[in-house]
Tab-separated table of C-alpha atoms in Angstrom:
chain	number	residue	atom	x	y	z
A	24	MET	CA	72.929	100.793	109.778
A	25	LEU	CA	72.355	99.513	106.266
A	26	THR	CA	73.637	102.684	104.602
A	27	GLN	CA	76.691	102.623	106.820
A	28	LYS	CA	77.463	99.108	105.683
A	29	TYR	CA	77.144	100.121	102.032
A	30	ARG	CA	79.421	103.078	102.540
A	31	LEU	CA	82.062	100.838	104.078
A	32	HIS	CA	81.715	98.525	101.096
A	33	ASP	CA	82.171	101.390	98.627
A	34	LYS	CA	85.257	102.580	100.463
A	35	ASN	CA	86.842	99.149	100.164
A	36	ILE	CA	86.088	98.928	96.438
A	37	LEU	CA	87.598	102.366	95.886
A	38	ALA	CA	90.683	101.372	97.862
A	39	TRP	CA	91.125	98.245	95.739
A	40	LEU	CA	90.696	100.272	92.535
A	41	ALA	CA	93.355	102.723	93.682
A	42	VAL	CA	95.765	99.892	94.520
A	43	VAL	CA	95.216	98.107	91.174
A	44	THR	CA	95.725	101.371	89.240
A	45	ALA	CA	98.872	102.107	91.210
A	46	ALA	CA	100.153	98.571	90.519
A	47	LEU	CA	99.637	98.992	86.751
A	48	LEU	CA	101.402	102.344	86.801
A	49	TRP	CA	104.189	100.773	88.828
A	50	PHE	CA	104.744	97.994	86.251
A	51	LEU	CA	104.805	100.524	83.437
A	52	LEU	CA	107.407	102.689	85.188
A	53	TYR	CA	109.485	99.699	86.245
A	54	ASN	CA	109.727	98.471	82.664
A	55	MET	CA	110.642	101.906	81.412
A	56	ALA	CA	113.606	102.264	83.793
A	57	GLN	CA	116.209	100.639	81.490
A	58	PRO	CA	115.299	102.432	78.208
A	59	PHE	CA	115.016	105.684	80.169
A	60	ALA	CA	118.487	105.246	81.704
A	61	ASN	CA	120.040	104.514	78.282
A	62	TRP	CA	118.297	107.451	76.653
A	63	LEU	CA	119.355	109.797	79.445
A	64	SER	CA	123.007	108.753	79.662
A	65	TYR	CA	123.835	108.027	76.005
A	66	GLY	CA	121.297	110.196	74.210
A	67	LEU	CA	120.693	113.299	76.242
A	68	LEU	CA	124.020	113.505	78.057
A	69	ARG	CA	125.942	112.195	74.989
A	70	SER	CA	128.378	109.973	76.862
A	71	GLU	CA	130.121	107.167	74.954
A	72	ALA	CA	128.544	103.755	75.487
A	73	ASP	CA	131.822	102.044	76.365
A	74	SER	CA	133.432	104.855	78.311
A	75	GLN	CA	133.904	104.811	82.084
A	76	LEU	CA	131.672	107.852	82.499
A	77	GLY	CA	128.949	106.350	80.291
A	78	GLU	CA	128.916	103.098	82.246
A	79	SER	CA	128.718	104.952	85.555
A	80	LEU	CA	125.886	107.211	84.387
A	81	ALA	CA	123.806	104.398	82.876
A	82	PHE	CA	124.280	102.376	86.059
A	83	PHE	CA	123.170	105.288	88.244
A	84	PHE	CA	120.132	106.285	86.192
A	85	TYR	CA	118.955	102.679	85.956
A	86	ASP	CA	119.512	101.651	89.566
A	87	VAL	CA	117.995	104.695	91.258
A	88	PRO	CA	114.483	104.431	89.755
A	89	LYS	CA	114.609	100.628	89.839
A	90	ILE	CA	115.519	100.372	93.526
A	91	LEU	CA	113.187	103.166	94.643
A	92	LEU	CA	110.269	101.617	92.722
A	93	LEU	CA	111.048	98.187	94.167
A	94	LEU	CA	111.255	99.621	97.668
A	95	GLY	CA	107.936	101.442	97.337
A	96	GLY	CA	106.046	98.532	95.777
A	97	MET	CA	107.455	95.754	97.939
A	98	ILE	CA	107.176	97.603	101.239
A	99	PHE	CA	103.545	98.360	100.471
A	100	LEU	CA	102.998	94.654	99.759
A	101	ILE	CA	104.876	93.527	102.880
A	102	THR	CA	103.084	95.917	105.237
A	103	THR	CA	99.720	94.870	103.808
A	104	LEU	CA	100.647	91.226	104.373
A	105	ARG	CA	101.760	92.048	107.903
A	106	SER	CA	98.437	93.700	108.689
A	107	PHE	CA	96.999	90.169	108.868
A	108	PHE	CA	99.309	89.326	111.767
A	109	SER	CA	99.445	90.796	115.243
A	110	PRO	CA	101.662	90.267	118.287
A	111	GLU	CA	98.604	89.053	120.237
A	112	GLN	CA	97.818	86.420	117.598
A	113	THR	CA	101.475	85.371	117.467
A	114	ARG	CA	101.543	84.942	121.234
A	115	ALA	CA	98.442	82.759	121.070
A	116	TRP	CA	100.062	80.574	118.385
A	117	LEU	CA	103.276	80.226	120.369
A	118	GLY	CA	101.562	79.272	123.609
A	119	GLY	CA	102.428	75.769	124.807
A	120	LYS	CA	104.925	75.002	122.005
A	121	ARG	CA	107.980	72.903	122.836
A	122	GLU	CA	111.619	73.858	122.245
A	123	GLY	CA	112.475	73.352	118.592
A	124	VAL	CA	108.991	73.612	117.110
A	125	GLY	CA	108.420	76.709	119.211
A	126	ASN	CA	111.711	78.276	118.106
A	127	LEU	CA	111.023	77.549	114.429
A	128	LEU	CA	107.523	78.999	114.678
A	129	ALA	CA	108.717	82.020	116.656
A	130	ALA	CA	111.488	82.793	114.143
A	131	SER	CA	109.088	82.508	111.188
A	132	LEU	CA	106.416	84.610	112.873
A	133	GLY	CA	109.131	87.136	113.737
A	134	VAL	CA	109.493	87.788	110.013
A	135	VAL	CA	105.803	88.487	109.343
A	136	THR	CA	104.521	90.011	112.593
A	137	PRO	CA	104.579	93.817	112.601
A	138	PHE	CA	107.419	94.820	114.905
A	139	CYS	CA	109.005	98.074	115.943
A	140	SER	CA	111.939	98.116	118.327
A	141	CYS	CA	110.057	100.691	120.436
A	142	SER	CA	107.544	97.931	121.241
A	143	ALA	CA	110.191	95.342	122.102
A	144	VAL	CA	109.612	95.651	125.856
A	145	PRO	CA	105.815	95.215	125.997
A	146	LEU	CA	106.214	92.378	123.525
A	147	PHE	CA	108.888	90.673	125.605
A	148	ILE	CA	106.848	91.008	128.811
A	149	GLY	CA	103.685	89.875	127.023
A	150	PHE	CA	105.460	86.734	125.809
A	151	VAL	CA	107.206	85.589	128.988
A	152	GLU	CA	104.317	86.608	131.220
A	153	SER	CA	101.975	84.299	129.290
A	154	GLY	CA	104.388	81.407	129.829
A	155	ILE	CA	106.241	81.312	126.502
A	156	PRO	CA	109.790	80.003	127.217
A	157	LEU	CA	112.638	82.526	127.212
A	158	GLY	CA	114.417	80.755	124.345
A	159	VAL	CA	111.330	80.866	122.114
A	160	THR	CA	110.862	84.567	122.937
A	161	PHE	CA	114.458	85.256	121.902
A	162	SER	CA	113.963	83.440	118.598
A	163	PHE	CA	111.191	85.924	117.880
A	164	LEU	CA	113.191	88.928	119.078
A	165	THR	CA	116.120	87.936	116.861
A	166	ALA	CA	114.193	87.238	113.661
A	167	ALA	CA	111.972	90.315	113.830
A	168	PRO	CA	114.695	92.924	113.237
A	169	MET	CA	117.180	90.605	111.485
A	170	VAL	CA	114.921	89.887	108.502
A	171	ASN	CA	114.425	93.541	107.679
A	172	GLU	CA	112.062	94.542	104.871
A	173	VAL	CA	114.274	97.287	103.434
A	174	ALA	CA	117.313	94.981	103.392
A	175	LEU	CA	115.256	92.187	101.829
A	176	VAL	CA	113.959	94.392	99.009
A	177	MET	CA	117.383	95.913	98.330
A	178	LEU	CA	118.969	92.448	98.135
A	179	LEU	CA	116.189	91.362	95.784
A	180	GLY	CA	116.754	94.351	93.517
A	181	LEU	CA	120.552	94.296	93.525
A	182	PHE	CA	121.381	90.570	93.768
A	183	GLY	CA	118.220	88.720	92.724
A	184	TRP	CA	115.812	86.434	94.573
A	185	LYS	CA	118.368	83.722	95.387
A	186	VAL	CA	120.486	85.999	97.554
A	187	ALA	CA	117.371	87.572	99.093
A	188	GLY	CA	116.155	84.054	99.935
A	189	MET	CA	119.528	83.107	101.398
A	190	TYR	CA	119.417	86.202	103.579
A	191	MET	CA	115.962	85.342	104.872
A	192	ALA	CA	116.842	81.689	105.504
A	193	SER	CA	120.052	82.686	107.307
A	194	GLY	CA	118.182	85.148	109.492
A	195	ILE	CA	115.618	82.516	110.492
A	196	THR	CA	118.356	79.908	111.114
A	197	ILE	CA	120.330	82.243	113.391
A	198	ALA	CA	117.122	83.156	115.241
A	199	ILE	CA	116.241	79.486	115.853
A	200	LEU	CA	119.748	78.551	117.021
A	201	ALA	CA	120.218	81.652	119.184
A	202	GLY	CA	116.858	80.952	120.842
A	203	ILE	CA	117.716	77.325	121.541
A	204	VAL	CA	121.137	78.247	122.952
A	205	ILE	CA	119.694	80.932	125.233
A	206	GLY	CA	116.847	78.616	126.266
A	207	ARG	CA	119.289	75.854	127.242
A	208	MET	CA	121.372	78.209	129.365
A	209	LYS	CA	118.522	78.642	131.868
A	210	LEU	CA	118.835	82.399	132.168
A	211	GLU	CA	115.403	83.137	133.600
A	212	ASN	CA	117.103	84.729	136.637
A	213	GLN	CA	118.762	87.226	134.274
A	214	VAL	CA	115.445	88.818	133.387
A	215	GLU	CA	114.669	91.903	135.502
A	216	ASP	CA	112.610	90.831	138.507
A	217	PHE	CA	109.676	93.150	137.931
A	218	VAL	CA	108.842	91.266	134.719
A	219	TRP	CA	107.969	88.120	136.668
A	220	GLN	CA	105.755	90.099	139.044
A	221	ILE	CA	103.550	91.540	136.325
A	222	LYS	CA	100.201	89.838	136.162
A	223	ALA	CA	98.395	91.294	133.223
A	224	ASN	CA	94.649	91.499	133.224
A	225	HIS	CA	93.936	89.106	130.383
A	226	ALA	CA	90.359	90.212	129.928
A	227	GLN	CA	91.556	93.525	128.488
A	228	GLY	CA	93.602	92.261	125.547
A	229	MET	CA	92.283	93.235	122.178
A	230	THR	CA	92.847	92.656	118.503
A	231	TYR	CA	91.665	95.067	115.895
A	232	ARG	CA	90.397	93.860	112.545
A	233	PRO	CA	90.958	96.600	109.964
A	234	THR	CA	88.967	96.940	106.731
A	235	TRP	CA	90.722	96.692	103.353
A	236	SER	CA	90.571	100.428	102.964
A	237	GLU	CA	92.268	100.876	106.365
A	238	ARG	CA	94.893	98.239	105.562
A	239	PHE	CA	95.822	100.005	102.312
A	240	THR	CA	95.795	103.445	103.919
A	241	ASN	CA	98.097	102.259	106.715
A	242	SER	CA	100.414	100.482	104.265
A	243	TRP	CA	100.590	103.598	102.121
A	244	GLN	CA	101.496	105.668	105.176
A	245	SER	CA	104.245	103.314	106.337
A	246	THR	CA	105.589	103.002	102.796
A	247	ARG	CA	105.857	106.772	102.517
A	248	GLU	CA	107.462	106.949	105.932
A	249	ILE	CA	110.054	104.230	105.221
A	250	VAL	CA	110.916	105.338	101.683
A	251	GLY	CA	111.033	108.942	102.880
A	252	LYS	CA	113.593	107.942	105.482
A	253	VAL	CA	115.893	105.894	103.234
A	254	TRP	CA	115.732	107.376	99.723
A	255	MET	CA	118.641	109.749	100.295
A	256	TYR	CA	120.892	106.913	101.432
A	257	VAL	CA	119.828	104.885	98.417
A	258	VAL	CA	120.686	107.657	95.963
A	259	VAL	CA	124.039	108.444	97.587
A	260	GLY	CA	124.870	104.743	97.887
A	261	ILE	CA	124.079	104.110	94.233
A	262	ALA	CA	126.089	107.180	93.200
A	263	ILE	CA	129.172	105.841	95.002
A	264	GLY	CA	128.457	102.363	93.639
A	265	ALA	CA	128.143	103.768	90.115
A	266	GLY	CA	131.525	105.469	90.457
A	267	ILE	CA	133.180	102.224	91.545
A	268	HIS	CA	131.330	100.341	88.811
A	269	GLY	CA	132.727	102.541	86.058
A	270	TYR	CA	136.199	103.367	87.347
A	271	VAL	CA	137.561	100.551	89.544
A	272	PRO	CA	139.068	97.668	87.533
A	273	GLU	CA	137.570	94.159	87.734
A	274	SER	CA	138.737	91.903	90.584
A	275	ALA	CA	140.625	94.753	92.259
A	276	LEU	CA	139.175	93.711	95.607
A	277	VAL	CA	139.769	89.964	95.471
A	278	SER	CA	142.790	90.162	97.734
A	279	ILE	CA	141.203	92.241	100.506
A	280	MET	CA	137.534	91.219	100.403
A	281	GLY	CA	137.621	87.887	98.570
A	282	LYS	CA	136.927	84.427	99.974
A	283	ASN	CA	140.534	83.841	100.918
A	284	ALA	CA	140.796	86.901	103.123
A	285	TRP	CA	139.580	85.071	106.248
A	286	TRP	CA	139.465	88.162	108.409
A	287	SER	CA	137.054	89.988	106.109
A	288	VAL	CA	133.932	88.398	107.696
A	289	PRO	CA	134.539	89.520	111.319
A	290	VAL	CA	135.743	92.918	110.115
A	291	ALA	CA	132.552	93.321	108.047
A	292	VAL	CA	130.451	92.463	111.116
A	293	LEU	CA	132.354	94.950	113.272
A	294	ILE	CA	131.890	97.711	110.719
A	295	GLY	CA	128.229	96.762	110.308
A	296	VAL	CA	127.113	97.131	113.926
A	297	PRO	CA	127.297	100.952	114.264
A	298	LEU	CA	125.727	101.441	110.826
A	299	TYR	CA	122.281	100.617	112.150
A	300	SER	CA	119.467	101.203	109.661
A	301	ASN	CA	121.747	102.521	106.957
A	302	ALA	CA	121.433	99.253	105.037
A	303	ALA	CA	119.785	101.222	102.272
A	304	GLY	CA	122.886	103.235	101.466
A	305	ILE	CA	125.431	100.505	102.002
A	306	LEU	CA	123.918	97.715	99.930
A	307	PRO	CA	124.350	99.427	96.540
A	308	ILE	CA	128.047	99.889	97.365
A	309	ALA	CA	128.276	96.281	98.556
A	310	SER	CA	126.754	95.001	95.324
A	311	VAL	CA	129.440	96.742	93.287
A	312	LEU	CA	132.155	95.470	95.641
A	313	ILE	CA	131.005	91.930	94.854
A	314	GLU	CA	131.245	92.674	91.149
A	315	LYS	CA	134.864	93.645	91.768
A	316	GLY	CA	135.736	90.510	93.699
A	317	ALA	CA	134.354	90.747	97.249
A	318	ALA	CA	132.765	87.536	98.585
A	319	LEU	CA	128.997	87.155	98.972
A	320	GLY	CA	129.127	85.561	102.451
A	321	THR	CA	131.045	88.573	103.711
A	322	VAL	CA	128.389	90.907	102.345
A	323	LEU	CA	125.520	88.861	103.844
A	324	ALA	CA	127.225	88.824	107.252
A	325	PHE	CA	127.710	92.557	106.993
A	326	MET	CA	124.037	93.054	106.115
A	327	MET	CA	122.830	91.001	109.080
A	328	ALA	CA	125.152	92.826	111.458
A	329	VAL	CA	123.760	96.153	110.252
A	330	VAL	CA	120.107	95.277	110.869
A	331	GLY	CA	120.213	92.506	113.480
A	332	LEU	CA	122.673	93.867	116.002
A	333	SER	CA	121.160	97.233	116.676
A	334	LEU	CA	122.392	99.264	119.604
A	335	PRO	CA	119.112	101.207	120.113
A	336	GLU	CA	117.195	97.943	120.468
A	337	MET	CA	119.683	96.567	122.988
A	338	ILE	CA	119.358	99.746	125.056
A	339	ILE	CA	115.571	99.361	125.044
A	340	LEU	CA	115.830	95.668	125.990
A	341	ARG	CA	118.137	96.552	128.877
A	342	ARG	CA	114.952	97.690	130.691
A	343	VAL	CA	113.866	94.064	131.014
A	344	LEU	CA	117.130	92.119	130.713
A	345	LYS	CA	120.077	92.150	133.095
A	346	PRO	CA	123.489	93.033	131.561
A	347	LYS	CA	124.657	89.416	131.555
A	348	LEU	CA	121.727	88.300	129.403
A	349	ILE	CA	122.163	91.241	127.009
A	350	THR	CA	125.840	90.318	126.628
A	351	ILE	CA	125.009	86.666	125.983
A	352	PHE	CA	122.363	87.704	123.451
A	353	ILE	CA	124.770	89.976	121.545
A	354	ALA	CA	127.564	87.377	121.672
A	355	THR	CA	125.278	84.611	120.368
A	356	LEU	CA	124.099	86.773	117.471
A	357	THR	CA	127.622	87.885	116.590
A	358	ILE	CA	128.929	84.322	116.516
A	359	GLY	CA	125.919	83.208	114.484
A	360	ILE	CA	126.329	85.969	111.911
A	361	ILE	CA	130.071	85.354	111.511
A	362	ALA	CA	129.439	81.611	111.126
A	363	ILE	CA	126.838	82.249	108.398
A	364	GLY	CA	129.297	84.524	106.583
A	365	TYR	CA	131.986	81.826	106.540
A	366	PHE	CA	129.420	79.189	105.584
A	367	PHE	CA	128.396	81.028	102.423
A	368	ASN	CA	131.986	81.918	101.534
A	369	ILE	CA	132.888	78.213	101.711
A	370	ILE	CA	129.924	76.686	99.861
A	371	LEU	CA	129.578	79.303	97.091
B	11	MET	CA	85.207	114.058	133.692
B	12	LEU	CA	87.013	112.008	131.106
B	13	THR	CA	90.376	110.373	131.711
B	14	ILE	CA	92.461	109.543	128.661
B	15	LYS	CA	95.689	107.603	129.027
B	16	ILE	CA	98.390	107.258	126.397
B	17	LEU	CA	100.408	104.088	126.985
B	18	GLY	CA	103.959	104.163	125.663
B	19	SER	CA	107.554	104.741	126.623
B	20	GLY	CA	107.791	108.091	124.891
B	21	CYS	CA	108.452	106.962	121.337
B	22	GLU	CA	107.598	108.952	118.222
B	23	ASN	CA	104.246	107.212	117.743
B	24	CYS	CA	103.186	107.799	121.358
B	25	LYS	CA	103.771	111.531	120.958
B	26	LYS	CA	101.762	111.523	117.747
B	27	LEU	CA	98.879	109.733	119.461
B	28	ALA	CA	98.957	112.108	122.441
B	29	TYR	CA	98.810	115.058	120.068
B	30	LEU	CA	95.858	113.608	118.148
B	31	ALA	CA	93.997	112.793	121.378
B	32	GLU	CA	94.514	116.367	122.557
B	33	ARG	CA	93.195	117.696	119.259
B	34	ALA	CA	90.168	115.399	119.424
B	35	VAL	CA	89.353	116.573	122.957
B	36	ILE	CA	89.617	120.257	121.991
B	37	HIS	CA	87.575	119.648	118.855
B	38	LEU	CA	84.782	117.919	120.807
B	39	GLY	CA	84.886	120.582	123.491
B	40	VAL	CA	84.800	118.046	126.307
B	41	GLU	CA	86.617	118.210	129.590
B	42	ALA	CA	89.329	115.593	129.775
B	43	GLU	CA	92.558	114.827	131.523
B	44	ILE	CA	95.251	113.324	129.309
B	45	ILE	CA	97.842	111.237	131.152
B	46	LYS	CA	100.971	109.789	129.571
B	47	VAL	CA	101.777	106.408	131.091
B	48	THR	CA	105.434	105.640	130.509
B	49	ASP	CA	106.266	103.068	133.169
B	50	TYR	CA	106.260	99.550	131.752
B	51	LYS	CA	104.725	98.098	134.898
B	52	ASP	CA	101.707	100.362	134.523
B	53	ILE	CA	101.541	99.912	130.760
B	54	MET	CA	101.513	96.133	131.074
B	55	ALA	CA	98.541	96.274	133.450
B	56	TYR	CA	96.464	96.852	130.304
B	57	ASN	CA	97.901	93.723	128.700
B	58	ILE	CA	99.052	95.363	125.478
B	59	MET	CA	101.887	93.959	123.380
B	60	SER	CA	102.602	96.866	121.124
B	61	THR	CA	102.638	100.554	121.832
B	62	PRO	CA	101.130	103.097	121.644
B	63	GLY	CA	97.981	102.213	123.553
B	64	LEU	CA	94.936	104.411	124.079
B	65	VAL	CA	92.837	104.084	127.226
B	66	ILE	CA	89.598	106.013	127.765
B	67	ASN	CA	88.069	105.893	131.250
B	68	GLU	CA	90.185	102.846	132.132
B	69	LYS	CA	89.061	100.982	129.003
B	70	LEU	CA	91.685	100.012	126.419
B	71	VAL	CA	90.354	101.097	123.025
B	72	SER	CA	93.373	100.725	120.744
B	73	ALA	CA	96.882	99.258	120.805
B	74	GLY	CA	99.812	99.159	118.417
B	75	ARG	CA	98.387	101.664	115.971
B	76	ILE	CA	97.572	105.356	115.722
B	77	PRO	CA	93.852	105.913	115.228
B	78	SER	CA	92.923	109.058	113.293
B	79	GLN	CA	91.670	112.148	115.106
B	80	ASP	CA	88.130	111.403	113.872
B	81	GLU	CA	88.308	107.843	115.161
B	82	ILE	CA	89.523	109.033	118.571
B	83	ALA	CA	86.618	111.500	118.665
B	84	VAL	CA	84.183	108.656	117.943
B	85	LEU	CA	85.795	106.510	120.657
B	86	ILE	CA	85.495	109.355	123.163
B	87	THR	CA	81.811	110.015	122.360
B	88	THR	CA	81.009	106.316	122.640
B	89	GLU	CA	82.559	106.232	126.102
B	90	LEU	CA	80.774	109.420	127.124
B	91	GLU	CA	77.396	108.052	126.100
B	92	LYS	CA	77.902	105.104	128.444
B	93	VAL	CA	78.157	107.338	131.496
């Protein structure tokens, strides 16, 4: 027993050492990205510093390593942070909370609790079955996909922490309001009947407390999985963005995507919905569009439509929600996202 | 006779877990029946909030994560020793 305990201890120390070494290496690489891009584009490839081609190349070779490093590092950090939360714990915290406080808490916990749309149904049933109000449950179900880790990191890398913060705050705000609206509409009868008949055996519920070594191993696995899925989109997106950056004249897009083009926000949302999970490829293009005169609110609305209004998730939720409630849910989110887009276009 | 249930609606992670459980059973050389539970009503009877779930002889041993093949083997032997 004693030796087993020591072995566990050693494993955790080794895991920490590996993470600290990786972090140092990460910082080194991250700081080398700019000099490396300049050397590659102006030195090795001999393009002129002020030429269109030179600007495009330098942009591409700087953004690709920067964004991929940010994605890897931040997603590892976020998944490790999330390993301290669990849906069971979240449900316990939400139990007995009133409207308002409950919605705020649910939306915030939606950001940090590990969530996969494939688990949306058990989570939904688990929430309502334990007596958490429908509105509070919807606040959680809105925030969880809407504040997406890949989108957050890409916004941080391409636009800075202010825009990333605005995105997160908007996501939480929409989740709170959508939850309150749905809660007020008294739609309990629009939940599939079998949900109300389920009486879970509460003695069985379990929470697992992983060791540090397990946390890091799991985070490393999910980081590899996520980055492996999106890196192609990132590279292609940045390549297109780099082309626009170098070749399209400044403020060329003011008239079609600027603040004064009122229709750009709803159009952005409409285009965003079918692009589910391709945020990674679209954001680099969006960032260059802003440079050429597109409005930030439009881009944020677009971003939230891409990640928050996902068709696959709605299809999964259809198992527990009647069509009317699904429609109301989608409509509420759409209106909320469009409103946020206009809001930022007006105040910025 | 061991009964192993995989709780999940057929997502990627559930398939991975079913595969690992199968491997663990073969590796241990025990006799076991592996059942995939895909109906939400039946899944929710085990009070889990994230899939996939692993049930050995009607006891929920993991939920919302994919234990390694070694860990599943340990879980199976622990349950077998109880019998």
